Amino acid sequence: MRMVYTNENAVLVNHAKNILENEGISTFVKNEQAATGGHVNFALMELWITIDEDLQQANDLLASLTSAPAGQEWQCSNCEEKNDVSFDICWKCSNEAPE
């Protein structure tokens, strides 16, 4: 058994778990009930794989979760709000990102 991902955010940990399980990698989560979302004296949620031989594949699949998206922020042409590169629409006014 090996830990492959840790985070305080349950959504991110479960997203990572789904990525691995969709590829047939058996996983389990530790500290699910102990994580408190960033408060003092919290325990991070941990995602573990059950078969050590799956470690490289798991790390390759999860690499995108720990790397920042390529590109730059974009400014909405409608409301001029700055948006992260990962947004396809403006978070403020729902205008589409430029091509």
Short mmCIF file of C-alpha atoms in Angstrom, two decimals:
data_model
loop_
_atom_site.label_atom_id
_atom_site.label_comp_id
_atom_site.label_asym_id
_atom_site.label_seq_id
_atom_site.Cartn_x
_atom_site.Cartn_y
_atom_site.Cartn_z
CA MET A 1 0.00 0.00 0.00
CA ARG A 2 1.27 3.44 -0.91
CA MET A 3 -0.05 6.97 -0.41
CA VAL A 4 -0.34 8.75 -3.76
CA TYR A 5 -2.23 11.98 -2.98
CA THR A 6 -3.12 14.16 0.00
CA ASN A 7 -5.25 17.27 0.38
CA GLU A 8 -7.59 18.91 2.90
CA ASN A 9 -10.30 19.23 0.23
CA ALA A 10 -12.59 16.17 0.09
CA VAL A 11 -13.72 17.03 -3.43
CA LEU A 12 -10.15 16.96 -4.76
CA VAL A 13 -9.28 13.73 -2.96
CA ASN A 14 -12.41 12.03 -4.26
CA HIS A 15 -11.74 13.37 -7.75
CA ALA A 16 -8.26 11.81 -7.61
CA LYS A 17 -9.81 8.57 -6.33
CA ASN A 18 -12.26 8.51 -9.26
CA ILE A 19 -9.45 9.08 -11.78
CA LEU A 20 -7.53 6.09 -10.44
CA GLU A 21 -10.50 3.79 -10.02
CA ASN A 22 -11.68 4.52 -13.58
CA GLU A 23 -8.33 3.10 -14.70
CA GLY A 24 -8.77 -0.03 -12.58
CA ILE A 25 -6.48 1.00 -9.71
CA SER A 26 -7.81 -0.07 -6.30
CA THR A 27 -7.77 2.79 -3.74
CA PHE A 28 -8.91 3.81 -0.29
CA VAL A 29 -9.02 7.08 1.66
CA LYS A 30 -7.53 7.64 5.12
CA ASN A 31 -8.40 10.49 7.50
CA GLU A 32 -11.68 11.17 5.72
CA GLN A 33 -13.46 11.90 9.00
CA ALA A 34 -10.51 13.72 10.60
CA ALA A 35 -9.99 16.35 7.88
CA THR A 36 -11.44 19.70 8.92
CA GLY A 37 -10.89 21.82 5.83
CA GLY A 38 -7.90 23.89 6.91
CA HIS A 39 -8.57 24.52 10.58
CA VAL A 40 -5.85 24.26 13.20
CA ASN A 41 -4.91 20.70 14.24
CA PHE A 42 -6.37 19.05 11.20
CA ALA A 43 -5.33 15.88 9.40
CA LEU A 44 -5.07 15.92 5.62
CA MET A 45 -7.10 13.36 3.75
CA GLU A 46 -4.86 10.74 2.14
CA LEU A 47 -5.49 8.66 -0.98
CA TRP A 48 -3.76 5.28 -0.96
CA ILE A 49 -3.42 2.54 -3.56
CA THR A 50 -3.63 -1.08 -2.47
CA ILE A 51 -1.19 -2.58 -5.02
CA ASP A 52 2.36 -1.18 -4.99
CA GLU A 53 2.91 -2.10 -8.65
CA ASP A 54 0.27 0.50 -9.62
CA LEU A 55 2.36 3.35 -8.14
CA GLN A 56 3.93 4.64 -11.37
CA GLN A 57 0.63 4.57 -13.27
CA ALA A 58 -1.14 6.30 -10.37
CA ASN A 59 1.52 9.01 -10.18
CA ASP A 60 1.29 9.56 -13.95
CA LEU A 61 -2.50 9.84 -13.82
CA LEU A 62 -2.44 12.26 -10.88
CA ALA A 63 0.36 14.47 -12.23
CA SER A 64 -2.21 16.85 -13.76
CA LEU A 65 -3.76 17.50 -10.32
CA THR A 66 -0.54 18.90 -8.91
CA SER A 67 0.60 20.97 -11.89
CA ALA A 68 -0.67 24.43 -12.71
CA PRO A 69 -2.56 24.81 -15.98
CA ALA A 70 -0.57 26.31 -18.84
CA GLY A 71 -1.57 29.74 -20.07
CA GLN A 72 -2.45 33.07 -18.60
CA GLU A 73 -5.40 34.73 -16.98
CA TRP A 74 -7.87 36.26 -19.37
CA GLN A 75 -9.93 39.42 -19.03
CA CYS A 76 -13.63 39.32 -19.79
CA SER A 77 -14.61 41.51 -22.74
CA ASN A 78 -18.03 42.13 -21.18
CA CYS A 79 -17.33 43.04 -17.52
CA GLU A 80 -13.50 43.28 -17.63
CA GLU A 81 -13.13 40.83 -14.72
CA LYS A 82 -9.92 38.78 -14.64
CA ASN A 83 -10.46 35.01 -14.88
CA ASP A 84 -8.18 32.05 -14.29
CA VAL A 85 -6.96 30.19 -17.36
CA SER A 86 -9.02 27.15 -16.30
CA PHE A 87 -12.32 29.05 -16.69
CA ASP A 88 -14.19 28.69 -19.98
CA ILE A 89 -16.69 31.35 -18.97
CA CYS A 90 -16.36 34.46 -16.81
CA TRP A 91 -17.08 33.67 -13.17
CA LYS A 92 -18.74 37.07 -12.73
CA CYS A 93 -21.00 37.50 -15.76
CA SER A 94 -20.89 34.12 -17.56
CA ASN A 95 -19.50 35.61 -20.77
CA GLU A 96 -17.48 33.09 -22.82
CA ALA A 97 -13.68 33.16 -22.79
CA PRO A 98 -11.94 34.41 -25.92
CA GLU A 99 -10.72 31.74 -28.35
#
